[in-house]
XYZ file of C-alpha atoms in Angstrom:
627
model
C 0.000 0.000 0.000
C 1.237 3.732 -0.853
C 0.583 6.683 1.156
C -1.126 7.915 -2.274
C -3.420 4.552 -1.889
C -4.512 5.831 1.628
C -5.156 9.824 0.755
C -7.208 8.372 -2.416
C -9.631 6.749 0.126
C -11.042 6.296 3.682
C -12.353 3.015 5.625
C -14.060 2.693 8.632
C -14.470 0.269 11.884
C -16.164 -1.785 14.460
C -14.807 -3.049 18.268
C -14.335 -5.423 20.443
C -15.976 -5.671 24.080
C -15.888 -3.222 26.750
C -17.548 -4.509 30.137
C -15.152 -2.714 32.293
C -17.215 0.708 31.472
C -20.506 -1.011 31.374
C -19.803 -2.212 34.693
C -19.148 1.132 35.838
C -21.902 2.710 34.583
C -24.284 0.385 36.194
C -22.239 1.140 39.482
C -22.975 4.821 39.036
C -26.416 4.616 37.920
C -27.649 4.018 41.266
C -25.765 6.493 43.137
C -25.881 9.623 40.803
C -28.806 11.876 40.139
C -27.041 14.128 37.710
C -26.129 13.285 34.449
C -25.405 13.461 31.043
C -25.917 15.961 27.924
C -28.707 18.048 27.410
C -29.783 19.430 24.386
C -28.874 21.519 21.057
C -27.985 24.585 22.806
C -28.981 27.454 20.486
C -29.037 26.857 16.814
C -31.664 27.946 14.028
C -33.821 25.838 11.718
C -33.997 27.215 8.187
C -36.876 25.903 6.804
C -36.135 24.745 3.351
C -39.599 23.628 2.698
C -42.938 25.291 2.836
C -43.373 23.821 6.467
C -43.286 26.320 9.140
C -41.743 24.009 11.921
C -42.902 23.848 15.027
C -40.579 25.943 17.962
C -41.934 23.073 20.571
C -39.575 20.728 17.914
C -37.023 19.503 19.841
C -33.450 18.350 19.058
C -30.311 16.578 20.645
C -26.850 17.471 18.767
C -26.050 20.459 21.262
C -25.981 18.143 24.527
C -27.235 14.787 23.373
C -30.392 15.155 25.211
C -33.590 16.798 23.800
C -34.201 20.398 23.979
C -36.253 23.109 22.976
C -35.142 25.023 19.507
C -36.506 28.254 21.660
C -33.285 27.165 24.705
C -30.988 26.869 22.170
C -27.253 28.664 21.985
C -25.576 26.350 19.451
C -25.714 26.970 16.027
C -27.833 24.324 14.613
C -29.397 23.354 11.555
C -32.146 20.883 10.974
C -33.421 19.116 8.067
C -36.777 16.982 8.116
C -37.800 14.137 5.857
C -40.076 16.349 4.083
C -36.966 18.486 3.255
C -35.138 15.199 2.348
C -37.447 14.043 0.125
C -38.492 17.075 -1.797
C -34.722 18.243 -2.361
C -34.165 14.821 -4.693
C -30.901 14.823 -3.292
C -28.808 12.143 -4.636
C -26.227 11.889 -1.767
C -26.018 12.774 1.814
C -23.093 15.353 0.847
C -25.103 16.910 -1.684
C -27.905 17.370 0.987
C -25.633 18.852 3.621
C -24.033 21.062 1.127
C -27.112 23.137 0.554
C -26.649 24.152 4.744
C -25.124 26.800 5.803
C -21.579 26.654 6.626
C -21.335 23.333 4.948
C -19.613 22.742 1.500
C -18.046 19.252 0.422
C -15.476 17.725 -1.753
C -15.700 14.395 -4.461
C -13.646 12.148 -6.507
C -16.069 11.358 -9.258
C -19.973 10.419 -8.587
C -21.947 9.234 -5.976
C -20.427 6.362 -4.253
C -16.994 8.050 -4.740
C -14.719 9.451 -2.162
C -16.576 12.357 -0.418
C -15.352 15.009 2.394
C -17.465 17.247 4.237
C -16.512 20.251 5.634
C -18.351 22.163 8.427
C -17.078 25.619 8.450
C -14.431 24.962 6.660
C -12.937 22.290 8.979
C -11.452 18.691 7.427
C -13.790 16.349 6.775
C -12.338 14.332 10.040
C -13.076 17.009 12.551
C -16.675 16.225 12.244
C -18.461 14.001 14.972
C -21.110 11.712 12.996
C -24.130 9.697 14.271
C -26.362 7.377 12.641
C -29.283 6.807 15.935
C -26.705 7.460 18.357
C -24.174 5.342 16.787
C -20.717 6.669 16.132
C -18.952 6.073 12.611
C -15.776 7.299 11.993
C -12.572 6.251 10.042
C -9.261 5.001 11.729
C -7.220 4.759 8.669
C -7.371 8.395 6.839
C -10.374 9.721 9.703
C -14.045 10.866 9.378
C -17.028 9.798 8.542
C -18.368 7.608 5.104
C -20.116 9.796 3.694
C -20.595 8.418 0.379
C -21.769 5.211 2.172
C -24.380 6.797 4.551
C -27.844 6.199 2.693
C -29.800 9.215 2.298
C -33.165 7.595 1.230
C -33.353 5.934 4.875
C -32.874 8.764 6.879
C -35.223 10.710 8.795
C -34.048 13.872 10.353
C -30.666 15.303 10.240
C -29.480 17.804 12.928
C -25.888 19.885 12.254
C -24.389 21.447 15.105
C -21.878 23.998 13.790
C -18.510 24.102 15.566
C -16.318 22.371 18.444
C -18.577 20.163 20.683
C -15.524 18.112 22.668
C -16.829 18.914 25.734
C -20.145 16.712 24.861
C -18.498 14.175 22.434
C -15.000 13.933 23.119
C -12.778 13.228 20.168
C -13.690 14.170 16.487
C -15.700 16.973 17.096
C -13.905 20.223 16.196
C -15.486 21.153 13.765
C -19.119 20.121 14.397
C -21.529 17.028 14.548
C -24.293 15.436 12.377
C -26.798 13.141 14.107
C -28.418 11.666 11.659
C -32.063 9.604 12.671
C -34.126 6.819 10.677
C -37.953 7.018 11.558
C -39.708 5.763 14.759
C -42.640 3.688 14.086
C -45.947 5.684 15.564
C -49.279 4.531 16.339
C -50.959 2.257 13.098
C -49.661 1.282 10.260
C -47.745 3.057 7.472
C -46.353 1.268 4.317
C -44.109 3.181 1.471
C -43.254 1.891 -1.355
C -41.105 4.199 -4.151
C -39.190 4.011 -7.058
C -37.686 6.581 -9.431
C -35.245 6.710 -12.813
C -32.652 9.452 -13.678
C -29.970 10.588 -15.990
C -26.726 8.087 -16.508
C -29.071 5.068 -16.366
C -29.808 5.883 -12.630
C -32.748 3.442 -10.605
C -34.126 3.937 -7.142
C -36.703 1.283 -5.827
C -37.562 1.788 -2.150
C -39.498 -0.162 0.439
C -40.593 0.358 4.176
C -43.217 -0.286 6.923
C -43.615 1.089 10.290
C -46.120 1.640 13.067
C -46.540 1.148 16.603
C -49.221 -1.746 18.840
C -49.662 -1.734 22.130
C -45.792 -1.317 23.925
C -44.120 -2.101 20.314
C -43.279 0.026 17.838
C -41.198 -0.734 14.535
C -39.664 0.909 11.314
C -38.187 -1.121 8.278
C -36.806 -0.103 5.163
C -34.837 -1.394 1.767
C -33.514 1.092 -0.365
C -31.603 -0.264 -3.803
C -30.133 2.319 -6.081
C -28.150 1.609 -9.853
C -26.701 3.893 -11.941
C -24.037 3.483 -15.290
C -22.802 6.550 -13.998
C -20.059 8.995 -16.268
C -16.512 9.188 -16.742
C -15.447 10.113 -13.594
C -11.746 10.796 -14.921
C -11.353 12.427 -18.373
C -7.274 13.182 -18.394
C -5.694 10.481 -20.372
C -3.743 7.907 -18.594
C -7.439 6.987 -17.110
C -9.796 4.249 -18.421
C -12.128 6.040 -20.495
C -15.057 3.638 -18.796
C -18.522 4.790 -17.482
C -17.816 5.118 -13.439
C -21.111 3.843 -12.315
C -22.268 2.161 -8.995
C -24.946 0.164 -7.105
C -26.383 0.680 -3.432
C -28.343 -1.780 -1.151
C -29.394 -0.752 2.200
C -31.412 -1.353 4.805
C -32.643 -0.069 8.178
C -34.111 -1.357 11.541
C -35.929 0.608 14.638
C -37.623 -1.806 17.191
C -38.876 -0.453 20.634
C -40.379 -2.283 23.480
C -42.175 0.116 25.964
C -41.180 -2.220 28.956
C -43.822 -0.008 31.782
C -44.306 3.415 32.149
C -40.245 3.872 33.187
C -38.885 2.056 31.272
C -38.082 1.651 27.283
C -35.659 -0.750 24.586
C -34.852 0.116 21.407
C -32.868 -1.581 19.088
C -31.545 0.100 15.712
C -29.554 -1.217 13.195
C -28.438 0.553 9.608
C -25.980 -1.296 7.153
C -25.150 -0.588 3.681
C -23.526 -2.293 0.291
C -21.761 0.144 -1.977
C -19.753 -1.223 -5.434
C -19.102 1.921 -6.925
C -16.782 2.796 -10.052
C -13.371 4.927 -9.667
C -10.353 5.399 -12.363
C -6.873 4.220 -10.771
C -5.322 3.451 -14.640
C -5.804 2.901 -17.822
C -7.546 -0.160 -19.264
C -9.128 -1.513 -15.300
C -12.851 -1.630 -14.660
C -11.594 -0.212 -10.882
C -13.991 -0.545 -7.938
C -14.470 0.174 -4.596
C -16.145 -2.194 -2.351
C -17.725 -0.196 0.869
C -19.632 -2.260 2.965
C -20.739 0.135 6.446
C -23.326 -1.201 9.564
C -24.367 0.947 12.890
C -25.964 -0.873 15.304
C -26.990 0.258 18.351
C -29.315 -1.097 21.756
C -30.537 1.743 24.216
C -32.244 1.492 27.696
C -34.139 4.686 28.752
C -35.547 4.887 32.037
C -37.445 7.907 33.624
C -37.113 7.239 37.560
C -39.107 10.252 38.509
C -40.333 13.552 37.144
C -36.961 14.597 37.754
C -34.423 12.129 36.950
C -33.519 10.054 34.254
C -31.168 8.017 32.669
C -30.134 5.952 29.508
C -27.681 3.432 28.810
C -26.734 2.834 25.554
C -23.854 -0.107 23.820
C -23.042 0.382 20.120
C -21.192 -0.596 17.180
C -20.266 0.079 13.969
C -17.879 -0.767 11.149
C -16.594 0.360 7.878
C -14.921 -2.101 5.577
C -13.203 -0.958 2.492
C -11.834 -2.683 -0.245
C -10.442 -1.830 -4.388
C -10.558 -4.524 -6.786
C -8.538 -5.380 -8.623
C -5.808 -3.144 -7.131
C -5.530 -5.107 -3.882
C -6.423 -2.481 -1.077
C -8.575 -3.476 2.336
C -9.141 -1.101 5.383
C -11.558 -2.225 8.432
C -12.160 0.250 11.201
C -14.292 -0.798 13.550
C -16.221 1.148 16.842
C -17.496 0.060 19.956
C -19.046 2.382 22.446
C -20.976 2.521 25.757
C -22.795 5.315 27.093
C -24.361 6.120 30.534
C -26.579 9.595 30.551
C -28.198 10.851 33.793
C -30.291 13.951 33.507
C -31.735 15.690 36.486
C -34.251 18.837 35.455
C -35.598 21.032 38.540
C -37.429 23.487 37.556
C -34.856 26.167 35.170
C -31.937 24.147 35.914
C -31.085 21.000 34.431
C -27.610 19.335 35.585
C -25.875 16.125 33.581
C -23.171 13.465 33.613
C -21.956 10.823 31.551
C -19.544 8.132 31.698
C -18.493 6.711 28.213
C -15.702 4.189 26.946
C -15.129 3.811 23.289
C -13.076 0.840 21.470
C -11.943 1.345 18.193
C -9.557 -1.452 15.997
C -8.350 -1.088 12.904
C -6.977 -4.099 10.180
C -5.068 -2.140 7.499
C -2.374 -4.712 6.771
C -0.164 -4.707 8.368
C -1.600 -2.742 10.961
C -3.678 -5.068 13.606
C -3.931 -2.404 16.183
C -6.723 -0.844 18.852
C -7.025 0.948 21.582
C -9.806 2.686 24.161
C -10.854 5.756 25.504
C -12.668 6.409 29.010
C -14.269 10.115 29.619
C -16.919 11.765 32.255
C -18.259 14.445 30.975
C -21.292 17.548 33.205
C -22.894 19.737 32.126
C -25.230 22.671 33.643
C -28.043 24.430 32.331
C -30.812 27.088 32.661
C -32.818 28.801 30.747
C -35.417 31.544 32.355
C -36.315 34.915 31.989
C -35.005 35.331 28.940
C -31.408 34.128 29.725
C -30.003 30.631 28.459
C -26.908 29.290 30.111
C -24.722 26.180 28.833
C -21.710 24.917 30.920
C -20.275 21.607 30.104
C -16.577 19.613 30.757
C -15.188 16.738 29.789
C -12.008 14.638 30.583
C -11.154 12.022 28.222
C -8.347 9.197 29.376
C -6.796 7.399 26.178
C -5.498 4.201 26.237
C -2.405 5.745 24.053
C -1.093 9.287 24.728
C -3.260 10.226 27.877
C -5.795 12.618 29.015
C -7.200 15.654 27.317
C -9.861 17.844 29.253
C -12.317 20.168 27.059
C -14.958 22.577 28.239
C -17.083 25.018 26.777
C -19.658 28.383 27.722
C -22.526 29.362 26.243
C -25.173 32.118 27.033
C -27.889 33.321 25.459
C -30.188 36.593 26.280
C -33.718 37.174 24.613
C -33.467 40.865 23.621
C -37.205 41.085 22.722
C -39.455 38.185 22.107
C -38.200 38.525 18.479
C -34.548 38.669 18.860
C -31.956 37.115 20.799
C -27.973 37.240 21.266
C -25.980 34.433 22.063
C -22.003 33.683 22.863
C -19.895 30.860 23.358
C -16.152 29.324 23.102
C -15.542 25.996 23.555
C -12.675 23.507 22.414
C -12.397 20.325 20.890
C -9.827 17.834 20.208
C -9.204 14.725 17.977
C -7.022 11.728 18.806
C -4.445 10.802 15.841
C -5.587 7.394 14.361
C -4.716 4.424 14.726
C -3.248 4.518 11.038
C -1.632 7.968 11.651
C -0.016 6.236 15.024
C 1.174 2.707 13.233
C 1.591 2.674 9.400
C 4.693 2.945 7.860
C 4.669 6.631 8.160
C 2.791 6.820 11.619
C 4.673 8.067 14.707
C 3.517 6.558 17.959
C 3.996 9.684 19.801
C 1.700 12.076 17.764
C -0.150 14.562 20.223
C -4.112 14.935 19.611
C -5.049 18.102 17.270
C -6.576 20.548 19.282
C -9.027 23.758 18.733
C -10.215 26.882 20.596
C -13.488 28.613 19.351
C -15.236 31.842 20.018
C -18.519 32.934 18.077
C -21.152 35.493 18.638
C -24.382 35.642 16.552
C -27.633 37.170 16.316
C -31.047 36.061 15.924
C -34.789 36.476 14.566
C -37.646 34.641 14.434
C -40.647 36.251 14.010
C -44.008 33.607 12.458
C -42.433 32.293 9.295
C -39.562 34.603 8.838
C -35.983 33.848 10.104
C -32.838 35.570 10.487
C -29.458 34.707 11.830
C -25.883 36.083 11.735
C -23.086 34.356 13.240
C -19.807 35.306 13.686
C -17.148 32.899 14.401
C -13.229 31.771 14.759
C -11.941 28.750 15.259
C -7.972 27.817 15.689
C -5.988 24.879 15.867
C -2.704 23.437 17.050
C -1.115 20.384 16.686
C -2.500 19.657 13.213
C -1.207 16.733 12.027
C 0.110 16.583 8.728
C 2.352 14.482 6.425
C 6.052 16.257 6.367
C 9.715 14.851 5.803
C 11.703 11.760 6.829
C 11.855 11.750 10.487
C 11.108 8.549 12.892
C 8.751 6.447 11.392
C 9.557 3.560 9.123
C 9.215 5.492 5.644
C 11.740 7.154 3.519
C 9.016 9.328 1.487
C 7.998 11.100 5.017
C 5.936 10.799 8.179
C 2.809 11.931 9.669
C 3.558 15.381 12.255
C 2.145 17.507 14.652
C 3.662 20.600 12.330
C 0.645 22.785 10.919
C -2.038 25.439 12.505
C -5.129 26.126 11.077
C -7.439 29.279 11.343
C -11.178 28.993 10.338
C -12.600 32.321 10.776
C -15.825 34.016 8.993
C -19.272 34.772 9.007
C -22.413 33.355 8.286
C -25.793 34.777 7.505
C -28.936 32.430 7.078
C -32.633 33.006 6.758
C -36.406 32.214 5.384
C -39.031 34.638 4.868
C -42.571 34.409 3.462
C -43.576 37.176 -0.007
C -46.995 36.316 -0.613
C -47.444 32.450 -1.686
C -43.349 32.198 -2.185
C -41.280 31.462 1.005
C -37.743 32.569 -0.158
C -34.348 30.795 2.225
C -30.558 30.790 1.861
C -27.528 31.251 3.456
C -24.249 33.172 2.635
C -21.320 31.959 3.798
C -18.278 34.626 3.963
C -15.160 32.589 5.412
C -11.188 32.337 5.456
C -10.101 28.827 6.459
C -6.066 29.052 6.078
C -3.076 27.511 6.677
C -1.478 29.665 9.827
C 2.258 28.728 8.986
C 1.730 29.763 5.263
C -0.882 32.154 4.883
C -2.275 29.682 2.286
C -6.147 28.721 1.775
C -6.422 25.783 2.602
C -8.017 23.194 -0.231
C -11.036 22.555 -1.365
C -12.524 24.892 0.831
C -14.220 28.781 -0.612
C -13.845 31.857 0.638
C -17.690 32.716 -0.702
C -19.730 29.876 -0.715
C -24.161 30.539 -0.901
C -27.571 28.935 -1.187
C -30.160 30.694 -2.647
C -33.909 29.346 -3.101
C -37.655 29.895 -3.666
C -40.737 27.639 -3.118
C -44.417 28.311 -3.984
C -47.692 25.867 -4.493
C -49.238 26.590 -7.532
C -52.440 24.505 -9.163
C -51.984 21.412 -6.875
C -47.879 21.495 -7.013
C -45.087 22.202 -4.686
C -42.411 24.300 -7.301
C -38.845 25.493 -6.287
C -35.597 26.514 -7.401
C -32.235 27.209 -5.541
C -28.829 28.954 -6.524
C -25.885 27.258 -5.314
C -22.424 29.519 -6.048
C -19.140 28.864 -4.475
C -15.829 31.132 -5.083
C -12.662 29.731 -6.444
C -10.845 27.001 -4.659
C -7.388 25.225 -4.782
C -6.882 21.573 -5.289
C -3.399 21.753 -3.058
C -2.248 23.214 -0.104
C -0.102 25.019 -2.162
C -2.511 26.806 -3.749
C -1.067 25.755 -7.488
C -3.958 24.225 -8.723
C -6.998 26.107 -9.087
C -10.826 24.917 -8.935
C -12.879 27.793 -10.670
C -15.961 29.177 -8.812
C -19.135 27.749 -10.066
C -23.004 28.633 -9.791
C -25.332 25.787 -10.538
C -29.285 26.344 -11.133
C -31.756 23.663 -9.575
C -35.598 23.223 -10.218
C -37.861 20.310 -8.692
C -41.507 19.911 -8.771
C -44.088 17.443 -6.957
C -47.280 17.063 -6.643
C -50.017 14.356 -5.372
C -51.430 12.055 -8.562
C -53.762 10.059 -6.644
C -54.433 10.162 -2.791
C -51.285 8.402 -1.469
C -49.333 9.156 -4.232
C -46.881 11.538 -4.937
C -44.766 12.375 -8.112
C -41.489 14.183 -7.417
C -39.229 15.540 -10.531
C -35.727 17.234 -10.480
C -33.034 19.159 -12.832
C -29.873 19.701 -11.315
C -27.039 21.895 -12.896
C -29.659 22.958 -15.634
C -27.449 25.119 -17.878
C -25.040 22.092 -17.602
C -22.625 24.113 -15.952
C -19.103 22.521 -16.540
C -16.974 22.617 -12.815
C -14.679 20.234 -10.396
C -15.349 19.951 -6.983
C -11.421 17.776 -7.197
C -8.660 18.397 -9.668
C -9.077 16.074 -12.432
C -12.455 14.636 -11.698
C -15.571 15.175 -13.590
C -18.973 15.971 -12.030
C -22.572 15.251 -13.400
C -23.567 17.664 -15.734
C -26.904 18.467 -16.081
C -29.099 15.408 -14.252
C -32.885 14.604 -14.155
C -34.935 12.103 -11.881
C -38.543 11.279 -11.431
C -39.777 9.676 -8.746
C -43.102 8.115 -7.799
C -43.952 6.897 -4.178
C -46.712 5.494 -2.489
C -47.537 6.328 1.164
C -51.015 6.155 2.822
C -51.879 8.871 5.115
């Protein structure tokens, strides 16, 4: 394997066995009556859709514990499935992309390589959760995007930057929590299928519903497409880069009494996708991704409660016929106590996580232990958020993160909020034992301060946010030094600097409900002044919806500023505005007919240096869905 092999592509994980926390947790259960992570602490939902949600809606990326959208002081961004299904996304990266402070990176198609970058962080300073499962890379780090089916998920909540002091390592940049449905009360079958450009087919499948103390949700998904040359230059096979999909998702919940609740959810994923490694090979990758999780909620009194939750997840990748295989896999246990009196709600958690990775020759593992409180109020106007965290690794040690937030309701309309917090992520396993890995690598660490400004006011929003975000300790690959390689290895040597503003909103004209976001940033290299790649300094979303004769029409502007392919800022990726236009409408009582055209002036850009992007795409769905 070449360190070129590795940057080309990312793997992911599962773990062995942990009792020693689970033990502990148990232990503590019975004695504490504070605990855990509260809620998103003070975001904004843009609504994307004609829906005006809700400001009882609740959500749980802040502190991992629901909250009010009103006691928020995180910046936060929710989509619904409504949202999901009406954008005719074809990717979860595409979907995020459209958020504010969110732009993303691909080698080719979907099913290709795929970074996402939350205010400009890298793609592996993002925390991701599929039901409260963790997935996450120990080879090049981060999340699969490209093998996280859309089509199954739910709700997706973004929490905009460093959350350590809630979720430990990985989160400098942000989190996603990402949800499949819960089954409610009857029965509700969906059954979909669709066709696009480059010989693309979607067939879905699902039931859920709730009886008595059970309630369920299933669903298939299967998606084909001949895809397009991913790679014109021309030492690459001139082949069609296409792929194929199959997932499938589980949600099962036993209502035990009226304290206690099991759940069960499970989400796993088959990806064979095409990529261009030389000329005259039919490459592939081979991505093959679960999450499964078990959870134990109990509420012990009006006051107290507590949940208990044991996951895993892995992320296998292989290429064929170039002989390549990474497995990372993640094992985690989590113990939440939440006490609420009144304004004041107090937490603590105990966690261990297990991760392993098999990257030939690397057979290696370790395990990290943390405790983590957290405080908060919210009354007369005034939101407060303090949480801590101390994280023991099994490797290089501790590493303590904290973070403030407050929030003050200027008029019913507006509000002001503040916070800093820092974040930290622990060098993989593949950065710590490949042939360029140095065992001694120090965690990357950042330190973030943002103010904003917000207003809500019936169905129009409003939001500034002003924010900075540095870090040390960035690991990076530099010259010979210790490690085993003579090309160079892996370094605590760079600094980073993600600094900007963003501005977000939705407001109704008449029948039209208008939303976007502009996103003015500098994310740069600190040693060298440079931009660093793939990442805009100008990057907006721009978009209209109306109903008109029985349909739901919209269109959206996406533009993004100039970017560099290198570090060095030598190779330039031109700035690029792409048009969008989707339609749906019902055909029959249950039945829905969505239609999309992305890019339609077939706008000709890179989102990577020397890969090829879509073009101008159409789909047409059809799905079934009693009411």
């Amino acid at each position: 394997m070449t360190f070129r092999t590795l940057r080309a592509r990312s793997a992911a994980r599962l773990c062995p066995a942990a009792p020693r926390l689970a033990l502990l947790a148990l232990a503590a259960g019975s004695a504490c009556s504070a605990l855990a992570q509260a809620a998103p602490a003070g975001g904004e939902l843009l609504a994307q859709n004609l829906r005006t949600p809700s400001l009882a809606e609740t959500v749980v990326a802040a502190t991992r514990s629901p909250q009010p959208l009103t006691d928020l002081v995180a910046d936060i961004s929710v989509v619904d499935r409504e949202t999901i299904e009406s954008s005719g996304a074809t990717g979860l990266a595409d979907l995020l992309g459209r958020l504010p402070g969110v732009e993303f990176a691909r080698n080719g198609g979907p099913g290709t390589t795929t970074s996402v970058y939350l205010r400009g962080a890298e793609s592996r300073f993002t925390a991701v959760f599929i039901d409260g499962v963790r997935v996450d890379s120990q080879s090049t780090g981060g999340a699969p995007w490209e093998s996280i089916p859309l089509g199954l998920i739910d709700r997706i909540e973004v929490l905009r930057g460093p959350a350590g002091a809630v979720y430990g390592s990985d989160a400098l940049g942000g989190v996603v929590q990402i949800f499949t449905k819960r089954g409610e009360k009857g029965t509700a079958p969906y059954v979909g299928a669709g066709v696009g450009s480059h010989g693309t087919t979607k067939v879905e499948a699902g039931i859920s519903g709730a009886s008595g103390t059970v309630d369920y949700a299933l669903g298939l998904e299967r998606e084909n497409s001949t895809g397009f040359n991913a790679r014109t230059v021309s030492t690459q096979n001139p082949d069609r880069d296409g792929y194929r999909s199959t997932a499938g998702h589980a949600r099962v919940g036993l209502q035990l009494n009226a304290v206690h609740r099991l759940e069960g959810t499970l989400m796993v994923n088959d990806t064979n996708s095409g990529y261009d490694n030389g000329l005259g090979k039919d490459d592939r990758s081979l991505h093959q991704m679960h999450a499964l999780g078990l959870n134990w909620s109990a509420q012990w009194s009006s006051a107290y409660k507590t949940r208990l939750s044991i996951t895993d997840s892995r992320d296998e990748y292989e290429t064929r016929p170039s002989p390549y295989l990474s497995d990372t896999r993640l094992r985690g246990y989590y113990f939440q106590n939440e006490w609420r009196q009144g304004p004041h709600l107090v937490t603590a958690a105990l966690e261990r996580r297990e991760d392993r990775l098999e990257n030939a020759p690397i057979d290696a593992k370790r395990s990290q232990d943390a405790v983590a409180l957290g405080y908060g109020y919210n009354a007369a106007g005034h939101t407060v958020q303090l949480n801590v965290r101390h994280d023991s690794d099994s490797e290089f040690g501790g590493k303590t993160t904290g973070s403030v937030a407050y929030g003050y309701a200027i008029t019913p309309q507006w509000r002001a909020t503040a916070s800093v917090g820092t974040g930290f992520r622990a060098p993989t396993l593949y950065h710590r034992f490949s042939e360029y890995g140095v065992a001694t690598l120090r965690p990357e660490s950042s330190r973030n301060a943002e103010v904003a400004l917000r207003y809500a006011q019936g169905s129009s929003t409003f939001s500034a946010t002003l924010f900075r975000n540095r870090l040390t300790n960035l690991i990076s690959f530099a010259g010979p030094g210790t490690c085993a390689s003579e090309f160079g290895c892996y370094a605590n040597t760079a600094r980073a600097e993600y600094q900007g503003v963003t501005f977000a909103g939705s407001h109704r004209l008449g029948d039209v409900t208008l939303h976007g976001s502009i996103d003015l940033q500098r994310p740069r290299d600190l040693d060298t002044g440079k931009q660093l790649a793939r990442r805009a300094k100008r990057h907006a979303t721009l978009g209209a919806d109306t109903r008109w004769a029985g349909w739901t029409l919209g269109a959206e502007v996406q533009a993004s500023a100039r970017r560099f392919d290198t570090a060095a800022n030598t190779n330039v990726l031109g700035g690029y505005t792409l048009l969008n236009l989707y339609a749906s409408t019902r055909i029959a009582r249950d039945t829905t007919l969505l239609a999309r055209i992305d890019n339609v002036a077939d706008k000709d850009y890179q989102l990577a240096r020397t890969y090829a992007t879509a073009g101008r795409t159409v789909y047409v769905g059809i799905k079934w869905a009693p009411q």
